[in-house]
Coordinates of C-alpha atoms in Angstrom, one line a residue:
Chain O
X1 CA 9.5 19.7 -10.3
X2 CA 8.5 22.1 -7.6
X3 CA 5.6 20.9 -5.5
X4 CA 2.4 22.8 -5.0
X5 CA 2.6 23.2 -1.3
X6 CA 5.9 24.8 -1.6
X7 CA 4.6 27.3 -4.3
X8 CA 1.5 28.0 -2.2
X9 CA 3.8 29.0 0.6
X10 CA 5.9 31.2 -1.6
X11 CA 2.9 33.1 -3.0
X12 CA 1.4 33.5 0.5
X13 CA 4.6 34.9 1.9
X14 CA 4.9 37.3 -1.0
X15 CA 1.4 38.7 -0.4
X16 CA 1.8 38.6 3.3
X17 CA 4.9 40.7 3.0
X18 CA 2.6 43.5 1.8
X19 CA 0.7 43.3 5.0
X20 CA -2.4 41.3 4.0
X21 CA -3.4 38.0 5.5
X22 CA -3.8 35.2 3.0
X23 CA -6.0 32.1 3.0
X24 CA -3.6 29.4 2.0
X25 CA -6.3 26.9 1.3
X26 CA -7.7 29.4 -1.3
X27 CA -4.3 29.9 -2.8
X28 CA -3.8 26.1 -3.0
X29 CA -7.2 25.5 -4.7
X30 CA -6.5 28.1 -7.3
X31 CA -3.2 26.8 -8.0
X32 CA -4.2 23.2 -8.1
X33 CA -7.0 24.0 -10.4
X34 CA -4.6 25.7 -12.9
X35 CA -2.0 23.0 -12.6
X36 CA -4.0 19.8 -12.3
X37 CA -7.2 20.7 -14.3
X38 CA -5.8 22.9 -17.0
X39 CA -2.3 21.5 -17.2
X40 CA -0.7 24.9 -16.9
X41 CA 3.0 25.0 -16.0
X42 CA 3.6 25.6 -12.4
X43 CA 5.7 28.7 -12.9
X44 CA 3.0 30.3 -15.2
X45 CA 0.3 29.3 -12.7
X46 CA 2.3 30.9 -9.9
X47 CA 2.4 34.1 -11.8
X48 CA -1.3 34.0 -12.6
X49 CA -2.4 33.3 -9.0
X50 CA 0.0 36.0 -7.6
X51 CA -1.3 38.7 -9.9
X52 CA -4.9 37.7 -9.2
X53 CA -4.3 38.1 -5.5
X54 CA -2.5 41.3 -5.9
X55 CA -5.4 42.7 -7.8
X56 CA -7.9 41.4 -5.3
X57 CA -6.2 43.2 -2.4
X58 CA -5.5 46.3 -4.5
X59 CA -1.8 45.8 -4.3
X60 CA -1.2 46.1 -8.0
X61 CA 2.0 48.1 -8.2
X62 CA 2.7 48.7 -11.8
X63 CA 2.2 52.3 -11.0
X64 CA 4.2 55.5 -11.9
X65 CA 5.7 56.3 -15.2
X66 CA 9.1 54.9 -14.1
X67 CA 10.6 58.3 -14.3
X68 CA 11.6 58.4 -10.6
X69 CA 15.0 57.0 -9.9
X70 CA 15.2 54.2 -7.3
X71 CA 18.0 52.4 -5.5
X72 CA 18.3 48.9 -6.8
X73 CA 18.0 47.4 -3.4
X74 CA 14.5 48.8 -3.1
X75 CA 12.9 47.6 -6.3
X76 CA 10.3 44.8 -6.3
X77 CA 8.5 42.8 -9.0
X78 CA 5.7 44.8 -10.7
X79 CA 7.6 48.1 -10.6
X80 CA 8.5 50.4 -13.4
X81 CA 11.8 51.9 -12.5
X82 CA 14.7 54.1 -13.4
X83 CA 18.0 53.0 -12.0
X84 CA 21.6 54.0 -12.3
X85 CA 24.1 51.1 -11.8
X86 CA 27.2 49.4 -12.8
X87 CA 27.2 46.2 -14.9
X88 CA 29.0 43.9 -12.7
X89 CA 28.6 40.7 -14.7
X90 CA 27.3 39.7 -18.2
X91 CA 26.5 36.1 -19.2
X92 CA 25.9 34.1 -22.3
X93 CA 22.3 34.7 -23.2
X94 CA 20.4 31.5 -22.9
X95 CA 17.9 32.1 -25.7
X96 CA 17.7 34.0 -28.9
X97 CA 15.0 36.3 -27.7
X98 CA 17.4 37.6 -25.2
X99 CA 20.3 39.9 -26.3
X100 CA 22.1 40.0 -23.0
X101 CA 21.7 39.1 -19.4
X102 CA 23.7 39.8 -16.3
X103 CA 23.8 41.7 -13.1
X104 CA 23.5 45.4 -12.4
X105 CA 24.5 46.8 -9.1
X106 CA 24.6 50.1 -7.2
X107 CA 25.5 50.7 -3.6
X108 CA 22.1 49.6 -2.2
X109 CA 22.1 46.2 -3.9
X110 CA 22.1 44.2 -7.1
X111 CA 19.7 42.6 -9.5
X112 CA 19.7 40.3 -12.5
X113 CA 18.8 41.9 -15.7
X114 CA 17.7 40.8 -19.2
X115 CA 17.9 42.9 -22.4
X116 CA 15.4 41.6 -24.8
X117 CA 16.6 41.3 -28.4
X118 CA 13.6 43.3 -29.6
X119 CA 14.7 46.2 -27.3
X120 CA 17.4 47.1 -29.9
X121 CA 19.3 48.5 -26.9
X122 CA 23.1 49.1 -27.1
X123 CA 25.2 46.3 -25.8
X124 CA 26.0 46.9 -22.2
X125 CA 29.6 46.7 -21.3
X126 CA 30.9 45.1 -18.1
X127 CA 32.3 47.4 -15.4
X128 CA 30.5 50.4 -16.9
X129 CA 27.8 52.6 -15.3
X130 CA 24.4 53.0 -17.0
X131 CA 21.2 54.8 -16.5
X132 CA 18.2 52.6 -17.4
X133 CA 15.0 54.6 -17.7
X134 CA 11.6 52.9 -17.5
X135 CA 12.7 49.4 -17.1
X136 CA 10.3 46.8 -15.8
X137 CA 10.9 44.6 -12.8
X138 CA 9.3 41.2 -12.9
X139 CA 10.0 38.0 -11.3
X140 CA 12.0 34.9 -12.6
X141 CA 12.4 31.8 -10.5
X142 CA 11.4 33.7 -7.3
X143 CA 13.9 36.5 -7.7
X144 CA 13.4 40.0 -9.1
X145 CA 14.6 40.5 -12.6
X146 CA 15.0 43.8 -14.5
X147 CA 13.8 43.8 -18.0
X148 CA 15.2 46.2 -20.6
X149 CA 12.5 46.4 -23.4
X150 CA 12.0 48.6 -26.4
X151 CA 10.6 51.5 -24.2
X152 CA 13.6 51.5 -21.9
X153 CA 16.1 54.4 -22.5
X154 CA 19.7 53.3 -21.9
X155 CA 22.4 55.9 -21.3
X156 CA 26.0 55.2 -20.6
X157 CA 27.3 57.3 -17.7
X158 CA 30.8 58.7 -18.2
X159 CA 32.1 58.4 -14.7
X160 CA 33.1 55.4 -12.6
X161 CA 31.6 55.7 -9.1
X162 CA 32.8 53.9 -6.1
X163 CA 30.9 50.7 -5.5
X164 CA 31.2 48.3 -2.6
X165 CA 29.2 45.1 -2.6
X166 CA 27.1 44.5 0.5
X167 CA 28.5 41.3 2.0
X168 CA 25.9 39.4 3.9
X169 CA 25.7 36.3 6.1
X170 CA 24.8 33.0 4.3
X171 CA 21.7 32.6 6.4
X172 CA 20.2 35.8 5.1
X173 CA 20.6 35.1 1.4
X174 CA 17.5 35.3 -0.7
X175 CA 16.9 34.3 -4.3
X176 CA 18.5 36.9 -6.6
X177 CA 22.0 38.2 -6.2
X178 CA 24.2 38.0 -3.1
X179 CA 27.7 38.6 -1.9
X180 CA 29.2 36.6 1.0
X181 CA 32.5 36.0 2.7
X182 CA 32.9 32.3 3.2
X183 CA 35.1 29.3 3.4
X184 CA 35.1 26.4 0.9
X185 CA 34.4 23.6 3.3
X186 CA 33.4 20.6 1.3
X187 CA 34.1 19.5 -2.3
X188 CA 31.7 17.2 -4.1
X189 CA 32.2 15.2 -7.3
X190 CA 30.6 17.2 -10.2
X191 CA 27.6 15.3 -11.5
X192 CA 27.6 17.1 -14.9
X193 CA 30.1 17.4 -17.6
X194 CA 29.7 21.2 -17.8
X195 CA 30.3 21.5 -14.0
X196 CA 33.8 22.6 -13.1
X197 CA 33.4 22.4 -9.3
X198 CA 30.7 22.0 -6.7
X199 CA 30.5 21.7 -3.0
X200 CA 29.7 23.6 0.2
X201 CA 30.6 27.1 1.3
X202 CA 30.2 28.1 4.9
X203 CA 30.3 31.0 7.2
X204 CA 29.3 31.6 10.9
X205 CA 25.6 31.7 9.9
X206 CA 25.3 28.6 7.8
X207 CA 26.3 26.7 4.7
X208 CA 25.3 26.8 1.1
X209 CA 25.8 24.6 -1.9
X210 CA 27.6 26.2 -4.8
X211 CA 28.2 25.4 -8.5
X212 CA 30.9 26.7 -10.7
X213 CA 30.2 26.0 -14.4
X214 CA 32.9 25.5 -17.0
X215 CA 31.8 28.3 -19.3
X216 CA 34.2 31.1 -19.3
X217 CA 37.8 30.8 -18.0
X218 CA 37.1 30.4 -14.2
X219 CA 39.6 29.4 -11.7
X220 CA 38.9 26.6 -9.3
X221 CA 38.5 27.2 -5.7
X222 CA 41.0 25.8 -3.2
X223 CA 39.5 23.7 -0.4
X224 CA 39.5 25.1 3.1
X225 CA 40.3 28.6 1.9
X226 CA 38.3 31.7 2.7
X227 CA 37.1 33.8 -0.2
X228 CA 35.0 36.9 -0.8
X229 CA 32.3 36.2 -3.4
X230 CA 30.8 39.3 -5.0
X231 CA 27.5 39.1 -7.0
X232 CA 26.9 35.4 -7.1
X233 CA 23.5 34.3 -8.3
X234 CA 21.3 32.8 -5.6
X235 CA 19.0 30.2 -7.1
X236 CA 16.1 28.5 -5.3
X237 CA 14.7 25.1 -5.9
X238 CA 12.2 23.3 -3.7
X239 CA 13.0 25.7 -0.9
X240 CA 16.7 25.2 -0.9
X241 CA 19.1 27.9 -2.0
X242 CA 22.3 27.4 -4.0
X243 CA 24.9 29.7 -5.3
X244 CA 25.8 30.0 -8.9
X245 CA 29.4 31.4 -9.0
X246 CA 29.5 31.8 -12.8
X247 CA 28.4 35.4 -12.5
X248 CA 30.5 36.1 -9.4
X249 CA 33.8 37.6 -8.7
X250 CA 35.8 35.8 -6.0
X251 CA 38.9 36.9 -4.3
X252 CA 40.9 34.7 -1.9
X253 CA 41.2 36.2 1.6
X254 CA 43.8 35.8 4.3
X255 CA 43.0 34.0 7.6
X256 CA 40.3 31.6 8.7
X257 CA 36.7 31.9 9.8
X258 CA 34.5 29.8 12.0
X259 CA 32.0 27.8 10.0
X260 CA 28.7 26.7 11.4
X261 CA 28.7 22.9 11.4
X262 CA 25.3 22.7 9.9
X263 CA 24.8 19.6 11.9
X264 CA 21.5 17.9 12.5
X265 CA 20.7 14.8 14.5
X266 CA 18.2 12.2 13.5
X267 CA 17.2 9.1 15.4
X268 CA 15.0 6.2 14.3
X269 CA 14.9 2.7 13.0
X270 CA 16.8 1.6 9.9
X271 CA 13.9 0.3 7.8
X272 CA 15.0 0.1 4.3
X273 CA 18.3 -0.7 2.5
X274 CA 18.1 0.8 -1.0
X275 CA 19.7 -0.5 -4.2
X276 CA 23.2 0.7 -4.6
X277 CA 24.1 -0.2 -1.1
X278 CA 27.0 -2.5 -0.1
X279 CA 30.3 -2.9 -1.9
X280 CA 30.4 -0.8 -5.1
X281 CA 33.0 -0.3 -7.8
X282 CA 33.9 3.2 -8.8
X283 CA 35.2 4.4 -12.2
X284 CA 39.0 5.0 -12.0
X285 CA 39.0 7.9 -14.5
X286 CA 40.5 10.9 -12.8
X287 CA 37.7 13.1 -11.4
X288 CA 34.9 10.6 -12.4
X289 CA 34.4 8.3 -9.4
X290 CA 30.9 7.2 -10.6
X291 CA 29.6 3.9 -9.6
X292 CA 30.1 1.2 -12.2
X293 CA 27.4 -1.4 -13.0
X294 CA 28.1 -5.0 -12.2
X295 CA 29.5 -5.4 -15.7
X296 CA 32.0 -2.6 -15.0
X297 CA 30.2 0.0 -17.2
X298 CA 30.5 3.6 -16.4
X299 CA 27.7 5.8 -17.6
X300 CA 30.3 8.2 -19.0
X301 CA 33.5 6.3 -19.6
X302 CA 31.9 3.0 -20.6
X303 CA 33.7 -0.3 -19.9
X304 CA 36.4 -0.1 -17.4
X305 CA 39.0 -2.8 -16.8
X306 CA 40.0 -1.5 -13.4
X307 CA 38.1 0.1 -10.6
X308 CA 38.2 1.2 -7.0
X309 CA 36.1 -0.5 -4.4
X310 CA 34.0 1.5 -1.9
X311 CA 31.5 0.6 0.8
X312 CA 28.4 2.5 1.4
X313 CA 24.8 2.3 2.6
X314 CA 21.9 4.1 1.0
X315 CA 18.7 3.6 3.0
X316 CA 15.9 5.0 5.1
X317 CA 15.8 5.8 8.8
X318 CA 12.3 6.2 10.1
X319 CA 11.2 7.7 13.4
X320 CA 7.5 6.9 12.9
X321 CA 6.7 10.5 11.8
X322 CA 9.0 10.9 8.9
X323 CA 11.1 8.5 6.7
X324 CA 14.4 10.1 5.8
X325 CA 16.8 9.0 3.1
X326 CA 20.3 8.5 4.5
X327 CA 23.7 8.0 2.8
X328 CA 26.5 6.5 4.9
X329 CA 30.0 6.5 3.6
X330 CA 32.7 3.9 3.9
X331 CA 34.0 5.0 7.4
X332 CA 30.6 5.1 8.9
X333 CA 29.6 1.7 7.4
X334 CA 32.8 0.0 8.6
X335 CA 32.2 1.2 12.1
X336 CA 28.4 0.5 12.2
X337 CA 28.4 -2.9 10.7
X338 CA 31.8 -4.0 12.1
X339 CA 33.0 -4.9 8.6
X340 CA 36.0 -3.2 7.1
X341 CA 36.3 -2.4 3.4
X342 CA 39.0 -5.1 3.2
X343 CA 36.8 -7.7 4.8
X344 CA 33.9 -6.8 2.4
X345 CA 36.3 -7.2 -0.6
X346 CA 37.5 -10.5 0.8
X347 CA 33.9 -11.7 1.2
X348 CA 32.9 -10.5 -2.3
X349 CA 35.9 -12.0 -4.1
X350 CA 35.9 -15.4 -2.3
X351 CA 32.3 -16.3 -2.2
X352 CA 29.9 -17.6 -4.8
X353 CA 27.3 -15.0 -3.8
X354 CA 29.9 -12.2 -4.3
X355 CA 28.6 -8.7 -3.8
X356 CA 25.2 -10.0 -2.7
X357 CA 26.7 -11.7 0.3
X358 CA 28.2 -8.5 1.5
X359 CA 24.7 -6.9 1.2
X360 CA 23.0 -9.7 3.1
X361 CA 25.6 -9.4 5.8
X362 CA 25.1 -5.6 6.0
X363 CA 21.4 -6.1 6.1
X364 CA 21.7 -8.5 8.9
X365 CA 23.7 -6.0 11.0
X366 CA 21.7 -2.9 10.4
X367 CA 18.1 -3.6 9.3
X368 CA 15.4 -3.0 11.9
X369 CA 17.9 -1.5 14.4
X370 CA 17.8 1.8 16.0
X371 CA 20.5 4.5 15.3
X372 CA 21.2 8.0 16.1
X373 CA 23.0 9.9 13.2
X374 CA 24.7 13.2 13.1
X375 CA 25.1 14.8 9.7
X376 CA 23.4 17.3 7.4
X377 CA 20.5 17.2 4.9
X378 CA 21.5 17.8 1.4
X379 CA 18.7 17.9 -1.2
X380 CA 16.5 15.4 0.6
X381 CA 19.3 13.0 1.6
X382 CA 20.8 13.0 5.0
X383 CA 24.5 12.7 4.8
X384 CA 25.7 10.8 7.8
X385 CA 29.0 11.9 9.5
X386 CA 28.6 10.0 12.6
X387 CA 26.3 7.1 13.6
X388 CA 25.7 5.2 16.7
X389 CA 23.3 2.4 17.8
X390 CA 20.7 3.5 20.3
X391 CA 20.8 1.9 23.7
X392 CA 17.7 1.1 25.8
X393 CA 17.3 4.0 28.1
X394 CA 16.3 3.0 31.6
X395 CA 15.2 6.6 32.6
X396 CA 13.0 6.7 29.5
X397 CA 11.5 3.4 30.4
X398 CA 10.6 4.6 33.9
X399 CA 9.2 7.9 32.6
X400 CA 7.0 6.0 30.1
X401 CA 5.7 3.8 32.8
X402 CA 4.7 6.9 34.7
X403 CA 3.1 8.5 31.7
X404 CA 1.1 5.3 30.9
X405 CA -0.1 5.2 34.6
X406 CA -0.8 9.0 34.7
X407 CA -4.6 8.8 34.5
X408 CA -5.6 5.7 36.5
X409 CA -9.2 4.7 36.0
X410 CA -10.0 7.8 34.1
X411 CA -10.2 8.8 30.5
X412 CA -7.7 11.6 29.9
X413 CA -9.4 12.7 26.7
Chain K
X1 CA -1.4 13.5 11.3
X2 CA 0.5 16.3 9.7
X3 CA 1.7 14.5 6.6
X4 CA -1.9 13.8 5.6
X5 CA -2.3 16.5 3.1
X6 CA 1.5 17.0 2.4
X7 CA 1.8 13.4 1.2
X8 CA -1.0 13.9 -1.3
X9 CA 1.0 16.3 -3.5
X10 CA 4.6 15.4 -2.7
X11 CA 4.1 12.0 -4.3
X12 CA 7.7 11.0 -3.8
X13 CA 7.5 11.3 0.0
X14 CA 7.8 7.9 1.6
X15 CA 5.2 6.9 4.1
X16 CA 6.6 6.7 7.6
X17 CA 6.2 3.4 9.4
X18 CA 3.8 3.9 12.4
X19 CA 4.6 2.0 15.6
X20 CA 1.7 0.0 16.9
X21 CA 1.2 -2.8 19.4
X22 CA -0.4 -6.1 18.3
X23 CA -3.4 -5.6 20.5
X24 CA -4.2 -2.3 19.0
X25 CA -3.6 -3.4 15.3
X26 CA -6.0 -6.3 15.9
X27 CA -8.8 -4.0 16.8
X28 CA -8.5 -1.9 13.6
X29 CA -11.6 -2.2 11.3
X30 CA -11.3 0.8 8.9
X31 CA -9.2 0.8 5.7
X32 CA -9.5 3.6 3.3
X33 CA -7.9 5.2 0.3
X34 CA -7.0 8.8 -0.1
X35 CA -7.7 9.8 -3.7
X36 CA -9.3 7.9 -6.6
X37 CA -6.2 6.7 -8.3
X38 CA -5.5 3.0 -8.5
X39 CA -2.1 3.6 -7.0
X40 CA -3.2 6.0 -4.2
X41 CA -2.0 4.7 -0.8
X42 CA -4.4 2.8 1.3
X43 CA -4.5 3.5 5.0
X44 CA -5.6 1.6 8.1
X45 CA -7.2 3.9 10.8
X46 CA -5.8 2.8 14.2
X47 CA -8.1 2.9 17.2
X48 CA -5.8 5.5 18.9
X49 CA -6.4 7.8 16.0
X50 CA -3.7 7.7 13.4
X51 CA -3.8 6.4 9.8
X52 CA -1.0 4.1 8.8
X53 CA 0.0 2.9 5.4
X54 CA 3.1 1.2 6.8
X55 CA 4.0 -0.1 10.2
X56 CA 7.2 -1.1 11.9
X57 CA 7.1 -3.8 14.6
X58 CA 9.4 -6.1 16.6
X59 CA 8.8 -9.2 18.4
X60 CA 9.5 -12.9 18.7
X61 CA 8.8 -15.0 15.7
X62 CA 6.9 -18.0 17.1
X63 CA 5.7 -19.7 14.0
X64 CA 6.7 -19.9 10.3
X65 CA 4.7 -21.7 7.8
X66 CA 5.0 -22.1 4.1
X67 CA 1.7 -22.4 2.3
X68 CA 0.2 -22.6 -1.2
X69 CA 0.8 -25.1 -4.0
X70 CA 1.8 -23.1 -7.1
X71 CA 2.0 -19.7 -5.5
X72 CA 4.0 -20.3 -2.4
X73 CA 3.8 -17.8 0.5
X74 CA 5.0 -17.6 4.0
X75 CA 2.8 -16.9 7.0
X76 CA 4.6 -15.9 10.2
X77 CA 3.5 -15.1 13.7
X78 CA 5.3 -12.5 15.7
X79 CA 4.6 -12.0 19.3
X80 CA 5.0 -8.6 21.1
X81 CA 4.2 -8.0 24.9
X82 CA 0.5 -7.4 24.0
X83 CA -0.3 -10.1 21.5
X84 CA 0.4 -11.6 18.1
X85 CA 0.9 -10.1 14.7
X86 CA 0.0 -12.1 11.6
X87 CA 2.5 -11.5 8.9
X88 CA 2.6 -12.8 5.3
X89 CA 4.9 -12.6 2.3
X90 CA 4.2 -13.9 -1.1
X91 CA 5.9 -13.9 -4.5
X92 CA 5.1 -10.2 -4.8
X93 CA 7.4 -9.7 -1.8
X94 CA 10.4 -11.7 -2.9
X95 CA 12.9 -9.8 -0.6
X96 CA 10.8 -10.6 2.4
X97 CA 10.2 -14.2 1.4
X98 CA 14.0 -14.8 1.0
X99 CA 14.6 -13.1 4.4
X100 CA 12.0 -15.3 6.1
X101 CA 13.5 -18.4 4.4
X102 CA 16.8 -17.7 6.3
X103 CA 15.2 -17.3 9.7
X104 CA 14.2 -20.1 12.1
X105 CA 11.9 -19.4 15.0
X106 CA 12.1 -18.7 17.8
X107 CA 14.2 -15.5 17.3
X108 CA 13.5 -11.8 17.7
X109 CA 12.6 -10.1 14.4
X110 CA 11.9 -6.6 13.0
X111 CA 9.2 -6.4 10.5
X112 CA 8.4 -3.6 8.1
X113 CA 5.1 -4.0 6.3
X114 CA 1.7 -2.8 5.1
X115 CA -1.3 -3.5 7.3
X116 CA -4.5 -4.9 5.7
X117 CA -8.0 -5.8 6.9
X118 CA -10.0 -8.5 5.3
X119 CA -13.2 -10.3 6.1
X120 CA -13.1 -14.1 6.0
X121 CA -15.9 -16.2 4.6
X122 CA -17.5 -16.7 8.0
X123 CA -17.6 -12.9 8.2
X124 CA -15.0 -12.6 10.9
X125 CA -12.4 -9.8 10.5
X126 CA -8.7 -10.6 10.1
X127 CA -5.9 -7.9 10.4
X128 CA -2.6 -9.0 8.9
X129 CA 0.7 -7.4 7.7
X130 CA 2.1 -7.9 4.2
X131 CA 5.8 -7.9 4.9
X132 CA 8.3 -5.6 3.0
X133 CA 11.2 -6.9 5.1
X134 CA 11.7 -9.3 8.0
X135 CA 15.1 -9.4 9.7
X136 CA 16.5 -10.9 12.7
X137 CA 17.4 -8.6 15.6
X138 CA 18.7 -8.8 19.1
X139 CA 16.9 -8.5 22.4
X140 CA 18.2 -5.0 22.9
X141 CA 16.6 -3.8 19.7
X142 CA 13.4 -5.5 20.7
X143 CA 13.4 -3.5 24.0
X144 CA 14.1 -0.3 22.2
X145 CA 11.0 -1.0 20.0
X146 CA 8.8 -1.6 23.0
X147 CA 9.8 1.8 24.4
X148 CA 9.4 3.5 21.0
X149 CA 6.1 2.0 20.4
X150 CA 4.9 2.8 23.9
X151 CA 6.0 6.4 23.5
X152 CA 4.3 6.9 20.1
X153 CA 1.1 5.2 21.2
X154 CA 1.1 7.5 24.3
X155 CA 1.7 10.5 22.0
X156 CA -1.4 9.4 20.0
X157 CA -3.4 9.1 23.2
X158 CA -2.3 12.5 24.5
X159 CA -3.6 14.2 21.3
X160 CA -6.7 12.0 21.0
X161 CA -9.8 13.9 19.9
X162 CA -7.6 16.8 18.8
X163 CA -6.7 15.6 15.3
X164 CA -9.0 14.9 12.4
X165 CA -8.0 11.2 12.4
X166 CA -8.5 10.7 16.0
X167 CA -11.9 12.4 15.9
X168 CA -12.8 9.9 13.2
X169 CA -11.4 7.1 15.3
X170 CA -13.4 8.2 18.3
X171 CA -16.6 8.2 16.2
X172 CA -16.0 4.7 14.8
X173 CA -14.2 2.8 17.5
X174 CA -15.5 4.7 20.5
X175 CA -11.9 4.2 21.8
X176 CA -11.5 3.9 25.6
X177 CA -8.1 5.6 26.0
X178 CA -7.8 4.2 29.6
X179 CA -7.6 0.7 28.3
X180 CA -4.8 1.6 25.9
X181 CA -2.9 3.2 28.7
X182 CA -3.3 0.1 30.7
X183 CA -2.0 -2.1 27.8
X184 CA 1.0 0.2 27.4
X185 CA 1.7 0.0 31.1
X186 CA 1.6 -3.8 31.0
X187 CA 3.8 -4.0 28.0
X188 CA 6.4 -1.7 29.6
X189 CA 6.5 -3.6 32.9
X190 CA 7.1 -6.9 31.0
X191 CA 10.5 -5.8 29.8
X192 CA 13.6 -5.4 32.0
X193 CA 16.0 -2.6 31.4
X194 CA 19.1 -2.4 33.6

């Protein structure tokens, strides 16, 4: 679920982009009313509030007959437009009401499109140029989306024009369609049966999560290799972007590029050890790696007779202002708690308390202590790459004494 | 504090653990709920002007007592450089109870818990902490906490009368910030750091 503050921010930014100042409190109360009092879905409420504000500030744009031809890069939600572009990707339509969906591009940019079944339009062919007259641009999940409806005139263009995608830095991607040149820097275990591959792509400007779905015959990416990705779909959820490669073309490139480390540092007290910490058993099935229950049950592959041990800590590091979920993997835990995976296995297998004893010992070594961690935040969990205990800092001690003594006999406030 | 309104909607956001010295917590008198819901978090308003639903403290465990007949619970006293915290853990805090059972005073402990204010039969006010976890720590960690707590209390004093919570605190407690600076100063000079 997307949260209200986040949607408020998105609406406000959209209106502010048109040069009007927005009272966020007002946006929030309108949105809260619709969502909490009337039980309207948040996406629908977002649309309603946005349209209302547009009208209020005379920004309503569904103007013009849509006869005027526009570059795809310039169109915005609310427009009626005529565009000429190349179909660079078509996807399986997700619902019966939709005949076709995909991406259309010209040299100025690219946009996702939907052809309604009711439009009775000809089937659009991949890698072919079309002129779409009087199509409507609306918004779907925060990105512009071109709708081909029954009033839209679709004409196939005979010639193939040169088209070069605009490759952009990762940091500048916005919801919609994007092309990047990036390195495949981290591979994660897919969490869904339909997922072929997932992980992180990086360039000099930043890193982004990607997903490659199994539908269609797609080739897997090779780790640590640089690729050009053309026309990937950029999705947004809770303020984070991710790249869906199912619509994209990708071409391996020669050479290497420097990748932003995407590192962050957090410091605070370790205040909570979450369930699932300690010595865990993982499913041995190739590519699964899920954590087994204590009865060796894998949620996908059911009962397993063998397994692979792993050591990890899921917990919370709290700096007094913010509590952050952290995940520490085997290497970090071994170093932090001075307990190797072998020692943990030894404890678990030769002790009546078994796995619980490992947990108790880990708790004893990390709970309540101060750590400084380096890593990156992924979907609300801080993945720790490096972690170190915080030492008492004599200069800090001295400066705090000075601060406390700063206003002797007087009231600073 | 900035998370005041954010936390209201983002229901999943964990409440941070505020650092507070014993002598300040002891002076707290206001406990309030944000929202009507039975499960809305309850906050204690600290005299230096910050609400807290959860606190993190370190100190020396000086006393551990098991009480109650049928419903056993532990009460524990933890001493920091400014005073004593009163900690309790009952059968609804099984993790904390088991942790306390393994600890024998006097040792340094770290406590995570929820502060609460109650009025006793003879109408005196008692501030205690319901423990979520109690774990043994070393002297070094205790010193780190004293610095951390001093720093965060000073931060609160520096923005006193500038935030909504601290304006409320000023109105109710008539807080003398100079006294708190003195308390922090005394706490800091009690610990040695080489």
